[in-house]
Amino acid sequence: MVSRLVGDQWLEGDVSCSVVRRVVFPGVFFAYDGMCESALTVLKEMEIFQGVIEKELEHYLPFLSSTRFLMEAVKKGMGRERAHGLIKKHALSAVREVRGGGDNRFVHKLSEDDDFPLNREKIEELLRPDHGLAEDQVTRVYAKISEVTRKFPKEVIEYLPEPIL
């Protein structure tokens, strides 16, 4: 119904489309309410396992950072194809070891390669997370949430989302 109203009539309708609007608009608000309830339930019941997160970062971050290694090697004067080849060689070797039950030695192998222009210290520096604008955005959102919470403390404390199922 909505696609016809929007697609064919460009929201310019006659009496026949008023029924679509009466049915669809309340449904949209019910759907939005359900999404908000679901999000609140997920946030309330979410558990964060710091140890698992750290283990996953230790395991995957070196591979995910390989583009940063490539860019920095090119900045140091190495050809892109040559840098890519060395990174790929050491990454694949490390993956084979990890799949065999060993530790991720990608960073060690890459830093020990005399042909690769980055030393261990520089590679470790590139592994440090760069969150861009995320930290500032989180701080601003948290400030707004805190403001609403201070304005309506009773409603915030007493509100419990309905069960999803």
Tab-separated table of C-alpha atoms in Angstrom:
chain	number	residue	atom	x	y	z
A	1	MET	CA	0.000	0.000	0.000
A	2	VAL	CA	2.683	2.449	0.985
A	3	SER	CA	4.864	1.737	-2.033
A	4	ARG	CA	1.939	2.505	-4.341
A	5	LEU	CA	1.147	5.689	-2.454
A	6	VAL	CA	4.743	6.877	-2.537
A	7	GLY	CA	5.771	5.429	-5.900
A	8	ASP	CA	2.722	6.084	-8.048
A	9	GLN	CA	1.154	9.109	-6.423
A	10	TRP	CA	4.218	10.766	-4.899
A	11	LEU	CA	2.247	11.242	-1.687
A	12	GLU	CA	-0.284	13.303	-3.633
A	13	GLY	CA	-3.436	11.313	-3.107
A	14	ASP	CA	-7.182	11.471	-3.229
A	15	VAL	CA	-9.864	10.029	-0.974
A	16	SER	CA	-8.875	6.467	-1.880
A	17	CYS	CA	-5.460	6.785	-0.276
A	18	SER	CA	-6.699	8.132	3.042
A	19	VAL	CA	-7.348	4.583	4.225
A	20	VAL	CA	-3.688	3.754	3.552
A	21	ARG	CA	-2.602	6.682	5.651
A	22	ARG	CA	-4.978	5.759	8.490
A	23	VAL	CA	-3.678	2.182	8.556
A	24	VAL	CA	0.010	2.772	7.903
A	25	PHE	CA	0.832	5.740	10.118
A	26	PRO	CA	-0.259	4.141	13.410
A	27	GLY	CA	1.536	0.958	12.360
A	28	VAL	CA	4.737	2.886	11.833
A	29	PHE	CA	4.568	4.230	15.380
A	30	PHE	CA	3.876	0.751	16.780
A	31	ALA	CA	6.848	-0.613	14.838
A	32	TYR	CA	9.078	2.203	16.108
A	33	ASP	CA	7.917	1.611	19.672
A	34	GLY	CA	8.768	-2.066	19.288
A	35	MET	CA	12.240	-1.218	18.002
A	36	CYS	CA	12.846	1.089	20.976
A	37	GLU	CA	11.611	-1.561	23.428
A	38	SER	CA	13.853	-4.173	21.805
A	39	ALA	CA	16.880	-1.873	21.915
A	40	LEU	CA	16.278	-1.081	25.598
A	41	THR	CA	15.935	-4.775	26.411
A	42	VAL	CA	19.152	-5.617	24.579
A	43	LEU	CA	21.027	-2.806	26.349
A	44	LYS	CA	19.631	-3.825	29.735
A	45	GLU	CA	20.504	-7.506	29.325
A	46	MET	CA	23.803	-7.077	27.486
A	47	GLU	CA	26.894	-8.499	29.121
A	48	ILE	CA	30.426	-7.434	28.255
A	49	PHE	CA	33.224	-9.933	28.674
A	50	GLN	CA	36.432	-7.894	28.701
A	51	GLY	CA	38.685	-10.951	28.589
A	52	VAL	CA	37.015	-12.295	25.450
A	53	ILE	CA	37.257	-8.886	23.784
A	54	GLU	CA	40.970	-8.629	24.583
A	55	LYS	CA	41.591	-12.143	23.282
A	56	GLU	CA	39.760	-11.378	20.025
A	57	LEU	CA	41.726	-8.141	19.586
A	58	GLU	CA	44.999	-9.935	20.239
A	59	HIS	CA	44.050	-12.565	17.695
A	60	TYR	CA	42.617	-10.425	14.862
A	61	LEU	CA	43.896	-6.854	15.293
A	62	PRO	CA	47.292	-7.446	13.668
A	63	PHE	CA	45.591	-8.801	10.550
A	64	LEU	CA	43.026	-5.994	10.533
A	65	SER	CA	45.841	-3.444	10.841
A	66	SER	CA	47.764	-4.736	7.829
A	67	THR	CA	46.495	-1.845	5.680
A	68	ARG	CA	47.990	0.602	8.168
A	69	PHE	CA	51.298	-1.291	7.959
A	70	LEU	CA	51.140	-1.101	4.171
A	71	MET	CA	50.465	2.643	4.121
A	72	GLU	CA	53.260	3.357	6.583
A	73	ALA	CA	55.743	1.201	4.626
A	74	VAL	CA	54.861	3.113	1.454
A	75	LYS	CA	55.396	6.398	3.311
A	76	LYS	CA	58.859	5.122	4.244
A	77	GLY	CA	59.632	4.677	0.530
A	78	MET	CA	58.871	1.012	-0.066
A	79	GLY	CA	56.922	0.123	-3.197
A	80	ARG	CA	53.299	-0.763	-2.602
A	81	GLU	CA	53.529	-4.116	-4.379
A	82	ARG	CA	56.671	-5.130	-2.475
A	83	ALA	CA	55.179	-4.086	0.891
A	84	HIS	CA	51.961	-5.920	0.093
A	85	GLY	CA	53.907	-9.049	-0.834
A	86	LEU	CA	55.866	-9.076	2.431
A	87	ILE	CA	52.795	-8.403	4.553
A	88	LYS	CA	50.861	-11.128	2.736
A	89	LYS	CA	53.707	-13.639	3.127
A	90	HIS	CA	53.984	-13.103	6.893
A	91	ALA	CA	50.212	-12.889	7.414
A	92	LEU	CA	49.597	-16.203	5.655
A	93	SER	CA	52.425	-17.824	7.582
A	94	ALA	CA	50.974	-16.556	10.863
A	95	VAL	CA	47.485	-17.738	9.919
A	96	ARG	CA	48.807	-21.235	9.256
A	97	GLU	CA	50.453	-21.275	12.686
A	98	VAL	CA	47.304	-19.986	14.413
A	99	ARG	CA	45.163	-22.602	12.679
A	100	GLY	CA	47.617	-25.218	13.874
A	101	GLY	CA	47.065	-24.122	17.474
A	102	GLY	CA	49.987	-21.703	17.790
A	103	ASP	CA	50.113	-18.041	18.753
A	104	ASN	CA	49.644	-15.150	16.346
A	105	ARG	CA	53.230	-14.209	15.458
A	106	PHE	CA	52.375	-11.936	12.526
A	107	VAL	CA	53.760	-8.776	14.124
A	108	HIS	CA	56.925	-10.562	15.244
A	109	LYS	CA	57.564	-12.049	11.790
A	110	LEU	CA	56.930	-8.736	10.032
A	111	SER	CA	59.109	-6.708	12.391
A	112	GLU	CA	61.972	-9.224	12.105
A	113	ASP	CA	61.987	-9.059	8.297
A	114	ASP	CA	65.027	-6.989	7.269
A	115	ASP	CA	63.349	-6.028	3.981
A	116	PHE	CA	60.343	-4.453	5.727
A	117	PRO	CA	60.978	-0.806	6.711
A	118	LEU	CA	59.001	-0.757	9.982
A	119	ASN	CA	60.497	-1.885	13.274
A	120	ARG	CA	58.591	-3.570	16.099
A	121	GLU	CA	58.044	-0.289	17.956
A	122	LYS	CA	56.446	1.383	14.925
A	123	ILE	CA	54.246	-1.641	14.207
A	124	GLU	CA	53.090	-1.736	17.843
A	125	GLU	CA	52.297	1.981	17.601
A	126	LEU	CA	50.145	1.309	14.521
A	127	LEU	CA	48.298	-1.405	16.444
A	128	ARG	CA	47.040	1.087	19.021
A	129	PRO	CA	43.392	1.800	18.324
A	130	ASP	CA	42.437	5.031	16.638
A	131	HIS	CA	38.818	5.741	17.422
A	132	GLY	CA	38.526	8.889	15.336
A	133	LEU	CA	35.549	10.976	16.417
A	134	ALA	CA	33.885	8.120	18.325
A	135	GLU	CA	35.121	9.150	21.778
A	136	ASP	CA	33.880	12.716	21.339
A	137	GLN	CA	30.537	11.478	19.984
A	138	VAL	CA	30.065	9.081	22.904
A	139	THR	CA	30.894	11.869	25.368
A	140	ARG	CA	28.315	14.185	23.785
A	141	VAL	CA	25.587	11.513	23.695
A	142	TYR	CA	26.331	10.566	27.304
A	143	ALA	CA	26.017	14.228	28.332
A	144	LYS	CA	22.591	14.477	26.665
A	145	ILE	CA	21.412	11.224	28.259
A	146	SER	CA	22.632	12.449	31.657
A	147	GLU	CA	20.706	15.690	31.186
A	148	VAL	CA	17.441	13.822	30.467
A	149	THR	CA	18.100	11.455	33.358
A	150	ARG	CA	18.546	14.404	35.738
A	151	LYS	CA	15.324	16.006	34.451
A	152	PHE	CA	13.221	12.856	34.800
A	153	PRO	CA	14.902	10.653	37.427
A	154	LYS	CA	11.745	8.857	38.546
A	155	GLU	CA	10.692	7.906	35.009
A	156	VAL	CA	14.181	6.633	34.174
A	157	ILE	CA	14.460	4.491	37.289
A	158	GLU	CA	10.946	3.060	37.065
A	159	TYR	CA	10.856	2.337	33.324
A	160	LEU	CA	11.178	-1.313	32.424
A	161	PRO	CA	10.843	-2.459	28.829
A	162	GLU	CA	8.243	-5.097	28.074
A	163	PRO	CA	9.502	-8.607	27.268
A	164	ILE	CA	10.340	-8.994	23.588
A	165	LEU	CA	8.692	-12.384	23.206
